[in-house]
Coordinates of N, CA and C in Angstrom, one line a residue:
X1 N 90.3 97.2 85.8 CA 91.2 96.4 84.9 C 92.2 97.2 84.2
X2 N 93.4 96.9 84.3 CA 94.5 97.6 83.6 C 94.7 97.1 82.2
X3 N 94.8 98.0 81.2 CA 95.1 97.7 79.9 C 96.6 97.7 79.8
X4 N 97.2 96.5 79.5 CA 98.6 96.3 79.6 C 99.3 97.1 78.5
X5 N 100.4 97.8 78.8 CA 101.2 98.5 77.9 C 102.6 97.9 77.9
X6 N 103.0 97.4 76.7 CA 104.3 96.8 76.6 C 105.4 97.8 76.2
X7 N 106.5 97.7 76.9 CA 107.6 98.6 76.6 C 108.7 97.8 75.7
X8 N 109.7 98.5 75.2 CA 110.7 97.8 74.5 C 111.4 96.8 75.4
X9 N 112.1 95.8 74.7 CA 112.8 94.9 75.5 C 113.9 95.5 76.3
X10 N 114.1 95.0 77.6 CA 115.1 95.7 78.4 C 116.5 95.6 77.9
X11 N 116.8 94.7 77.0 CA 118.1 94.6 76.4 C 118.4 95.9 75.6
X12 N 117.4 96.8 75.4 CA 117.7 98.0 74.7 C 118.1 99.2 75.6
X13 N 118.2 98.9 76.9 CA 118.7 100.0 77.8 C 120.1 100.4 77.5
X14 N 120.5 101.7 77.8 CA 121.9 102.1 77.6 C 122.6 101.7 78.9
X15 N 123.8 102.1 79.1 CA 124.6 101.7 80.2 C 124.1 102.4 81.5
X16 N 123.3 103.4 81.4 CA 122.8 104.1 82.6 C 121.4 103.5 83.0
X17 N 120.8 102.7 82.1 CA 119.5 102.1 82.4 C 118.4 102.8 81.7
X18 N 118.7 103.8 80.8 CA 117.6 104.5 80.1 C 117.1 103.6 79.0
X19 N 115.8 103.4 79.0 CA 115.1 102.4 78.0 C 114.4 103.2 76.9
X20 N 113.6 104.2 77.3 CA 112.7 104.8 76.3 C 112.3 106.2 76.8
X21 N 111.7 106.9 75.9 CA 111.2 108.3 76.2 C 109.9 108.5 75.5
X22 N 109.1 109.4 76.1 CA 107.8 109.7 75.6 C 106.7 108.9 76.3
X23 N 105.5 108.8 75.6 CA 104.4 108.1 76.2 C 103.6 109.0 77.2
X24 N 103.0 108.4 78.2 CA 102.2 109.2 79.1 C 102.3 108.6 80.5
X25 N 101.7 109.2 81.5 CA 101.8 108.8 82.9 C 100.4 108.3 83.4
X26 N 99.7 107.7 82.5 CA 98.4 107.1 82.9 C 98.5 105.9 83.8
X27 N 97.5 105.6 84.5 CA 97.5 104.4 85.4 C 97.9 103.2 84.6
X28 N 97.4 103.0 83.4 CA 97.7 101.8 82.6 C 99.2 101.7 82.3
X29 N 99.7 102.9 81.9 CA 101.2 102.9 81.6 C 102.1 102.7 82.8
X30 N 101.8 103.4 83.9 CA 102.6 103.3 85.1 C 102.6 101.9 85.7
X31 N 101.4 101.3 85.8 CA 101.3 100.0 86.4 C 101.9 98.9 85.5
X32 N 101.8 99.1 84.2 CA 102.4 98.2 83.3 C 103.9 98.3 83.3
X33 N 104.4 99.5 83.5 CA 105.9 99.8 83.5 C 106.5 99.1 84.8
X34 N 105.9 99.4 85.9 CA 106.4 98.8 87.2 C 106.4 97.3 87.1
X35 N 105.4 96.7 86.5 CA 105.3 95.2 86.5 C 106.4 94.6 85.6
X36 N 107.0 95.5 84.7 CA 108.0 95.0 83.8 C 109.4 95.5 84.3
X37 N 109.5 96.1 85.5 CA 110.8 96.5 86.0 C 111.2 97.8 85.5
X38 N 110.3 98.7 85.2 CA 110.6 100.0 84.5 C 109.9 101.1 85.4
X39 N 110.6 102.2 85.5 CA 110.0 103.4 86.2 C 110.4 104.7 85.5
X40 N 109.5 105.7 85.7 CA 109.8 107.0 85.1 C 110.6 107.9 86.0
X41 N 111.5 108.7 85.4 CA 112.3 109.6 86.1 C 112.8 110.7 85.1
X42 N 112.4 111.9 85.3 CA 112.8 113.0 84.4 C 112.6 114.3 85.0
X43 N 113.3 115.3 84.5 CA 113.1 116.7 84.9 C 112.0 117.4 84.2
X44 N 111.6 118.6 84.7 CA 110.5 119.3 84.2 C 110.7 119.7 82.7
X45 N 111.9 119.9 82.3 CA 112.2 120.3 80.9 C 112.5 119.2 80.0
X46 N 112.3 117.9 80.4 CA 112.6 116.8 79.6 C 111.3 116.0 79.2
X47 N 111.3 115.2 78.1 CA 110.2 114.3 77.9 C 110.2 113.2 79.0
X48 N 109.1 112.5 79.1 CA 109.0 111.4 80.1 C 110.1 110.4 79.7
X49 N 111.0 110.1 80.7 CA 112.1 109.1 80.5 C 111.8 107.9 81.3
X50 N 112.0 106.7 80.7 CA 111.7 105.4 81.4 C 113.0 104.6 81.6
X51 N 113.2 104.1 82.8 CA 114.5 103.5 83.2 C 114.3 102.1 83.7
X52 N 115.4 101.3 83.5 CA 115.4 100.0 84.1 C 116.9 99.6 84.3
X53 N 117.5 100.1 85.4 CA 119.0 100.0 85.6 C 119.4 98.6 85.9
X54 N 120.6 98.3 85.6 CA 121.2 97.0 85.9 C 122.6 97.2 86.4
X55 N 122.9 96.9 87.7 CA 122.1 96.2 88.7 C 121.0 97.1 89.2
X56 N 120.1 96.4 90.0 CA 119.0 97.1 90.7 C 119.2 97.1 92.2
X57 N 118.9 98.2 92.8 CA 119.0 98.3 94.3 C 117.7 97.9 94.9
X58 N 117.8 96.9 95.8 CA 116.6 96.4 96.5 C 116.9 96.3 98.0
X59 N 115.8 96.3 98.8 CA 115.9 96.1 100.2 C 115.0 95.0 100.6
X60 N 115.5 93.9 101.1 CA 114.6 92.8 101.6 C 114.1 93.2 103.0
X61 N 112.8 93.2 103.2 CA 112.3 93.7 104.5 C 112.9 93.2 105.8
X62 N 113.4 92.0 105.7 CA 114.0 91.4 106.9 C 115.5 91.7 107.1
X63 N 116.0 92.5 106.1 CA 117.4 92.8 106.1 C 117.7 94.3 106.4
X64 N 116.7 95.0 106.9 CA 116.9 96.4 107.2 C 117.9 96.5 108.4
X65 N 118.9 97.3 108.3 CA 119.9 97.4 109.4 C 119.3 98.5 110.4
X66 N 119.1 98.0 111.6 CA 118.5 98.9 112.6 C 119.6 99.2 113.6
X67 N 120.1 100.4 113.6 CA 121.2 100.8 114.6 C 120.6 100.9 116.0
X68 N 121.5 100.9 116.9 CA 121.1 101.0 118.3 C 120.3 102.3 118.6
X69 N 120.7 103.4 117.9 CA 120.0 104.6 118.2 C 118.6 104.6 117.5
X70 N 118.4 103.9 116.4 CA 117.1 103.8 115.8 C 116.2 102.9 116.6
X71 N 116.8 101.8 117.1 CA 116.0 100.9 117.9 C 115.5 101.6 119.2
X72 N 116.4 102.4 119.8 CA 116.0 103.2 120.9 C 114.9 104.1 120.6
X73 N 115.0 104.8 119.5 CA 114.0 105.8 119.1 C 112.6 105.1 118.8
X74 N 112.7 103.9 118.2 CA 111.4 103.1 118.0 C 110.8 102.8 119.4
X75 N 111.6 102.3 120.3 CA 111.1 101.9 121.6 C 110.5 103.1 122.4
X76 N 111.0 104.3 122.2 CA 110.5 105.5 122.9 C 109.2 106.0 122.3
X77 N 108.8 105.5 121.1 CA 107.5 105.9 120.6 C 107.3 107.4 120.6
X78 N 108.3 108.1 120.2 CA 108.2 109.6 120.1 C 107.4 110.0 118.9
X79 N 107.2 109.2 117.9 CA 106.5 109.5 116.7 C 105.2 108.7 116.6
X80 N 104.2 109.2 115.9 CA 103.0 108.5 115.5 C 103.2 108.1 114.0
X81 N 103.0 106.9 113.7 CA 103.2 106.4 112.3 C 101.8 106.0 111.7
X82 N 101.5 106.4 110.6 CA 100.2 106.1 109.9 C 100.5 105.7 108.5
X83 N 99.4 105.1 107.8 CA 99.5 104.7 106.4 C 98.4 105.3 105.7
X84 N 98.7 105.9 104.6 CA 97.7 106.4 103.6 C 96.8 107.5 104.2
X85 N 97.2 108.2 105.2 CA 96.4 109.3 105.8 C 96.7 110.7 105.2
X86 N 97.9 110.8 104.6 CA 98.3 112.1 104.0 C 99.2 111.9 102.8
X87 N 98.6 111.1 101.8 CA 99.4 110.8 100.6 C 99.9 112.1 99.9
X88 N 98.9 113.0 99.6 CA 99.2 114.2 98.9 C 100.3 115.0 99.6
X89 N 100.2 115.1 100.9 CA 101.2 115.9 101.6 C 102.6 115.3 101.6
X90 N 102.6 113.9 101.7 CA 103.9 113.2 101.6 C 104.6 113.5 100.3
X91 N 103.8 113.3 99.2 CA 104.4 113.6 97.9 C 104.9 115.0 97.7
X92 N 104.1 115.9 98.2 CA 104.5 117.4 98.1 C 105.8 117.6 98.9
X93 N 105.9 117.0 100.1 CA 107.1 117.2 100.9 C 108.3 116.5 100.3
X94 N 108.1 115.4 99.7 CA 109.2 114.7 98.9 C 109.7 115.6 97.8
X95 N 108.7 116.2 97.1 CA 109.1 117.1 95.9 C 109.9 118.3 96.4
X96 N 109.6 118.8 97.6 CA 110.3 120.0 98.0 C 111.4 119.6 99.0
X97 N 111.8 118.3 98.9 CA 112.9 117.8 99.8 C 112.7 118.1 101.3
X98 N 111.4 117.9 101.6 CA 111.1 118.0 103.1 C 110.8 119.4 103.6
X99 N 110.9 120.4 102.7 CA 110.7 121.7 103.2 C 109.5 122.4 102.5
X100 N 108.4 122.4 103.1 CA 107.2 123.0 102.5 C 107.3 124.5 102.5
X101 N 108.0 125.1 101.6 CA 108.3 126.5 101.6 C 107.8 127.1 100.2
X102 N 107.1 128.2 100.3 CA 106.6 128.7 99.0 C 107.7 129.2 98.1
X103 N 108.9 129.5 98.7 CA 110.0 130.0 97.9 C 110.7 128.9 97.1
X104 N 110.4 127.6 97.4 CA 111.0 126.5 96.7 C 110.7 126.6 95.3
X105 N 111.6 126.3 94.4 CA 111.5 126.3 93.0 C 110.9 125.0 92.5
X106 N 109.6 125.0 91.9 CA 109.0 123.8 91.4 C 109.9 123.1 90.3
X107 N 110.7 123.9 89.7 CA 111.5 123.3 88.6 C 112.7 122.6 89.2
X108 N 113.0 122.7 90.5 CA 114.1 122.1 91.1 C 113.8 120.7 91.7
X109 N 112.9 120.0 91.1 CA 112.6 118.7 91.6 C 112.1 117.8 90.4
X110 N 112.4 116.5 90.6 CA 112.0 115.6 89.5 C 110.5 115.2 89.7
X111 N 110.0 115.4 90.9 CA 108.6 115.1 91.2 C 107.8 116.3 90.7
X112 N 107.6 116.4 89.4 CA 106.9 117.5 88.8 C 105.4 117.4 89.1
X113 N 104.6 118.4 88.7 CA 103.2 118.4 88.9 C 102.5 117.3 88.2
X114 N 103.0 117.0 87.0 CA 102.5 115.8 86.3 C 102.7 114.5 87.0
X115 N 103.9 114.4 87.6 CA 104.2 113.2 88.4 C 103.3 113.1 89.6
X116 N 103.1 114.3 90.3 CA 102.3 114.3 91.4 C 100.8 113.9 91.1
X117 N 100.3 114.4 90.0 CA 99.0 114.1 89.6 C 98.8 112.6 89.2
X118 N 99.9 112.1 88.6 CA 99.8 110.7 88.1 C 99.8 109.7 89.3
X119 N 100.7 110.0 90.3 CA 100.7 109.1 91.5 C 99.5 109.3 92.4
X120 N 98.9 110.5 92.3 CA 97.7 110.7 93.1 C 96.6 109.8 92.5
X121 N 96.5 109.7 91.2 CA 95.6 108.8 90.5 C 95.9 107.4 90.9
X122 N 97.1 107.0 90.9 CA 97.5 105.6 91.4 C 97.0 105.4 92.8
X123 N 97.1 106.4 93.6 CA 96.7 106.3 95.0 C 95.2 106.1 95.0
X124 N 94.4 106.9 94.2 CA 93.0 106.7 94.2 C 92.5 105.4 93.7
X125 N 93.4 104.7 92.9 CA 93.0 103.4 92.3 C 93.5 102.3 93.3
X126 N 94.2 102.6 94.3 CA 94.7 101.6 95.3 C 96.1 101.1 95.0
X127 N 96.8 101.6 94.0 CA 98.1 101.1 93.7 C 99.3 101.8 94.4
X128 N 99.1 103.0 94.8 CA 100.1 103.8 95.5 C 99.8 104.0 97.0
X129 N 100.8 104.0 97.8 CA 100.6 104.1 99.2 C 101.7 105.0 99.9
X130 N 101.3 105.5 101.1 CA 102.3 106.4 101.8 C 102.4 105.9 103.2
X131 N 103.5 106.2 103.8 CA 103.8 106.0 105.2 C 104.0 107.4 105.8
X132 N 103.3 107.8 106.8 CA 103.5 109.1 107.4 C 104.1 109.1 108.8
X133 N 104.9 110.0 109.2 CA 105.5 110.0 110.5 C 105.1 111.4 111.1
X134 N 104.5 111.4 112.2 CA 103.9 112.6 112.8 C 104.6 112.8 114.2
X135 N 104.7 114.1 114.5 CA 105.3 114.5 115.8 C 104.3 115.5 116.4
X136 N 104.0 115.3 117.7 CA 103.1 116.2 118.4 C 103.9 117.2 119.1
X137 N 103.8 118.5 118.7 CA 104.6 119.6 119.3 C 103.6 120.7 119.6
X138 N 103.7 121.1 120.9 CA 102.8 122.2 121.4 C 101.3 122.0 121.0
X139 N 100.9 120.7 121.2 CA 99.5 120.4 120.9 C 99.2 120.2 119.4
X140 N 100.2 120.4 118.5 CA 99.9 120.3 117.1 C 100.5 119.0 116.6
X141 N 99.8 118.4 115.7 CA 100.2 117.1 115.0 C 100.9 117.5 113.7
X142 N 102.2 117.4 113.6 CA 103.0 117.8 112.5 C 103.6 116.7 111.7
X143 N 103.4 116.7 110.4 CA 104.1 115.7 109.5 C 105.5 116.0 109.4
X144 N 106.4 115.1 109.9 CA 107.8 115.4 109.9 C 108.6 114.4 109.1
X145 N 108.0 113.4 108.5 CA 108.7 112.4 107.7 C 107.7 111.5 107.0
X146 N 108.3 110.8 106.0 CA 107.4 109.8 105.3 C 108.0 109.3 104.0
X147 N 107.3 108.5 103.4 CA 107.7 107.9 102.1 C 106.5 107.5 101.3
X148 N 106.6 107.2 100.0 CA 105.5 106.7 99.2 C 106.1 105.8 98.1
X149 N 105.2 105.0 97.6 CA 105.6 104.1 96.5 C 104.4 103.4 96.0
X150 N 104.7 102.4 95.1 CA 103.6 101.6 94.4 C 103.7 100.2 94.9
X151 N 102.5 99.6 95.1 CA 102.4 98.2 95.5 C 101.8 97.4 94.3
X152 N 102.6 96.4 93.9 CA 102.0 95.4 93.0 C 102.4 94.0 93.5
X153 N 101.5 93.1 93.6 CA 101.8 91.8 94.2 C 102.5 91.9 95.5
X154 N 103.6 91.3 95.6 CA 104.4 91.3 96.9 C 105.6 92.1 96.8
X155 N 105.6 93.2 96.0 CA 106.7 94.1 95.8 C 106.3 95.5 96.1
X156 N 107.0 96.2 96.9 CA 106.8 97.6 97.1 C 107.8 98.4 96.3
X157 N 107.4 99.2 95.4 CA 108.3 100.0 94.5 C 108.4 101.3 95.1
X158 N 109.5 101.6 95.9 CA 109.8 102.8 96.6 C 110.0 103.9 95.6
X159 N 109.4 105.1 95.9 CA 109.6 106.3 95.0 C 110.5 107.4 95.7
X160 N 110.1 107.8 96.8 CA 110.8 108.9 97.5 C 110.5 108.9 99.0
X161 N 111.3 109.5 99.8 CA 111.1 109.7 101.2 C 111.6 111.1 101.6
X162 N 111.2 111.6 102.7 CA 111.6 112.9 103.2 C 111.7 112.8 104.7
X163 N 112.4 113.8 105.3 CA 112.6 113.9 106.7 C 112.8 115.3 107.1
X164 N 112.0 115.8 108.0 CA 112.1 117.2 108.5 C 112.8 117.3 109.9
X165 N 112.9 116.1 110.6 CA 113.6 116.0 111.8 C 114.5 114.8 111.7
X166 N 115.5 114.7 112.5 CA 116.4 113.6 112.5 C 115.7 112.3 112.6
X167 N 116.1 111.4 111.7 CA 115.6 110.0 111.7 C 114.2 109.7 111.4
X168 N 113.4 110.7 111.0 CA 112.0 110.5 110.7 C 111.8 109.6 109.5
X169 N 112.6 109.8 108.5 CA 112.5 108.9 107.3 C 112.9 107.5 107.7
X170 N 113.8 107.3 108.6 CA 114.2 106.0 109.0 C 113.1 105.3 109.8
X171 N 112.4 106.1 110.6 CA 111.2 105.5 111.3 C 110.2 105.1 110.2
X172 N 110.0 105.9 109.2 CA 109.0 105.5 108.1 C 109.4 104.2 107.5
X173 N 110.7 104.1 107.2 CA 111.2 102.9 106.5 C 111.2 101.7 107.4
X174 N 111.5 101.9 108.7 CA 111.3 100.8 109.7 C 109.9 100.3 109.8
X175 N 109.0 101.2 109.8 CA 107.5 100.8 109.9 C 107.1 100.1 108.6
X176 N 107.6 100.6 107.4 CA 107.3 100.0 106.2 C 107.8 98.5 106.2
X177 N 109.0 98.3 106.6 CA 109.6 97.0 106.6 C 108.8 96.1 107.5
X178 N 108.4 96.6 108.7 CA 107.6 95.8 109.6 C 106.3 95.4 109.0
X179 N 105.6 96.3 108.3 CA 104.4 96.0 107.6 C 104.6 95.0 106.5
X180 N 105.6 95.1 105.7 CA 105.9 94.2 104.6 C 106.3 92.8 105.1
X181 N 107.0 92.7 106.2 CA 107.2 91.4 106.8 C 105.9 90.7 107.2
X182 N 105.0 91.4 107.8 CA 103.7 90.9 108.2 C 103.0 90.3 107.0
X183 N 103.0 91.1 105.9 CA 102.3 90.7 104.7 C 103.1 89.8 103.8
X184 N 104.3 89.4 104.2 CA 105.1 88.4 103.5 C 105.5 89.0 102.1
X185 N 105.9 90.2 102.0 CA 106.3 90.8 100.8 C 107.7 90.3 100.5
X186 N 108.1 90.3 99.2 CA 109.4 89.8 98.7 C 110.5 90.9 99.0
X187 N 110.2 92.1 98.5 CA 111.3 93.1 98.6 C 110.7 94.5 98.4
X188 N 111.6 95.5 98.6 CA 111.4 96.9 98.3 C 112.3 97.2 97.1
X189 N 111.7 97.7 96.1 CA 112.6 98.2 95.0 C 113.1 99.6 95.3
X190 N 114.4 99.8 95.4 CA 115.0 101.1 95.7 C 115.6 101.8 94.4
X191 N 115.4 101.1 93.3 CA 115.8 101.6 92.0 C 117.3 101.7 91.8
X192 N 118.0 102.8 92.3 CA 119.4 103.0 92.1 C 120.1 103.2 93.4
X193 N 121.4 102.9 93.4 CA 122.2 102.8 94.7 C 122.4 104.3 95.2
X194 N 122.4 104.4 96.5 CA 122.8 105.6 97.2 C 123.5 105.1 98.5
X195 N 124.4 105.9 99.0 CA 125.1 105.5 100.2 C 124.2 105.4 101.4
X196 N 123.2 106.2 101.4 CA 122.2 106.2 102.5 C 121.5 104.9 102.6
X197 N 120.9 104.5 101.4 CA 120.2 103.2 101.4 C 121.1 102.0 101.6
X198 N 122.3 102.0 101.1 CA 123.2 100.9 101.3 C 123.5 100.8 102.7
X199 N 123.6 101.9 103.4 CA 124.0 101.8 104.9 C 122.8 101.2 105.7
X200 N 121.6 101.3 105.1 CA 120.4 100.7 105.8 C 120.2 99.3 105.4
X201 N 121.0 98.7 104.6 CA 120.9 97.3 104.3 C 120.5 97.0 102.9
X202 N 120.2 98.0 102.1 CA 119.9 97.7 100.7 C 121.1 97.1 99.9
X203 N 120.9 96.4 98.9 CA 122.0 95.8 98.1 C 121.6 95.8 96.7
X204 N 122.6 95.7 95.8 CA 122.4 95.7 94.4 C 122.4 94.2 93.9
X205 N 121.4 93.9 93.1 CA 121.2 92.6 92.5 C 121.1 92.7 91.0
X206 N 121.5 91.7 90.3 CA 121.4 91.7 88.8 C 119.9 92.0 88.4
X207 N 119.7 92.7 87.4 CA 118.3 93.0 86.9 C 117.6 91.7 86.7
X208 N 118.2 90.7 86.1 CA 117.5 89.4 85.8 C 117.0 88.8 87.1
X209 N 117.7 88.9 88.2 CA 117.2 88.4 89.5 C 116.0 89.2 90.0
X210 N 116.1 90.5 89.8 CA 115.0 91.4 90.2 C 113.8 91.1 89.4
X211 N 113.9 90.8 88.1 CA 112.8 90.5 87.3 C 112.1 89.2 87.7
X212 N 112.9 88.3 88.2 CA 112.2 87.0 88.7 C 111.2 87.3 89.8
X213 N 111.5 88.3 90.6 CA 110.6 88.6 91.7 C 109.3 89.2 91.1
X214 N 109.3 89.7 89.9 CA 108.1 90.3 89.3 C 107.3 89.3 88.5
X215 N 107.8 88.2 88.3 CA 107.1 87.2 87.4 C 105.7 86.8 87.9
X216 N 105.6 86.8 89.2 CA 104.3 86.3 89.8 C 103.3 87.4 90.0
X217 N 103.7 88.7 89.6 CA 102.8 89.8 89.8 C 101.5 89.7 89.0
X218 N 100.4 89.9 89.7 CA 99.1 90.1 89.0 C 98.9 91.6 89.0
X219 N 98.9 92.3 87.9 CA 98.9 93.7 87.9 C 97.5 94.3 88.4
X220 N 96.6 93.4 88.6 CA 95.3 93.9 89.2 C 95.3 93.7 90.7
X221 N 96.4 93.2 91.3 CA 96.5 93.0 92.7 C 96.9 94.3 93.4
X222 N 96.0 94.9 94.2 CA 96.4 96.2 94.8 C 96.6 96.0 96.3
X223 N 96.8 94.7 96.8 CA 97.1 94.4 98.2 C 96.2 95.2 99.1
X224 N 95.0 94.7 99.2 CA 93.9 95.4 100.0 C 94.2 95.6 101.4
X225 N 95.1 94.7 102.0 CA 95.4 94.8 103.4 C 96.6 95.7 103.7
X226 N 97.2 96.3 102.7 CA 98.4 97.1 103.0 C 98.1 98.3 103.9
X227 N 97.0 98.9 103.8 CA 96.6 100.1 104.6 C 96.1 99.8 105.9
X228 N 96.1 98.6 106.4 CA 95.6 98.3 107.7 C 96.5 99.0 108.7
X229 N 96.0 99.2 109.9 CA 96.7 100.0 111.0 C 98.1 99.4 111.2
X230 N 99.0 100.3 111.3 CA 100.4 100.0 111.5 C 100.6 99.6 113.0

C-alpha cells in the first residue's frame, strides 16, 4: 500500500515546468508523483527537481509511426525482445547512453546512482518495467537496445531508452506499443518533446488533457499482466 504524497499545485510550475525541489526518491514519493503528472529530473550536483511541463509529450500506442524499414526489420525477426529480464542492465545502459564503458563519467548522466537505486526498488515492487532487445552474435546473446518506465493504471510513463545498434530502440518501442495495445493502455508519457519522438508519432497535448488520463489511476495497480511474454 502506497502512502500518498501530495505535491504543490501544478499552477506553481515555472515556464519550463519546474514545480518543486527536495524531498526523496522513495517508492511512495515516486508513485505519488507520477500519479499527479510529476516526474524527477536532475543532475548529480543538484537537489531532486520535480517537473510537470505544459504541454506534455505523449505517444498513443496505436499512433506509432512505423517506417517501411522498421516494418521490414520487425518481419525479419533479427532481434529477440523480452520484458523485465534485464531491468538493471537496461537502466545502466541508458545512464551511459548505450555504451557500457568503464571510462564513462558517472557525473555525465541524469540517471544518477540514487535514481538507479530508486527505480530498482520500483521494479522490485512491480511498478517499473523494462523492454530488452537482444542480438545473437557469434553464439552470444547481447543486449543491444531497450527502454524502461513506470506503469500505473493504463499509462506507461517512459523514462529512457538506448540503442547500441541501428534501430534497436525503435524495436523496443514497437514492442512496447504492441504490448500496450493488447492491454488497452491509454498512452505513453514521453515527458518533453524531442525531434526523434515526434518523428515516431508522439505529439504534444495540453497538461490538463494529460491529467485527465491520470484521473482513473489506482496507484496500487501494478498491471500484473504487463510482464507476460511479448
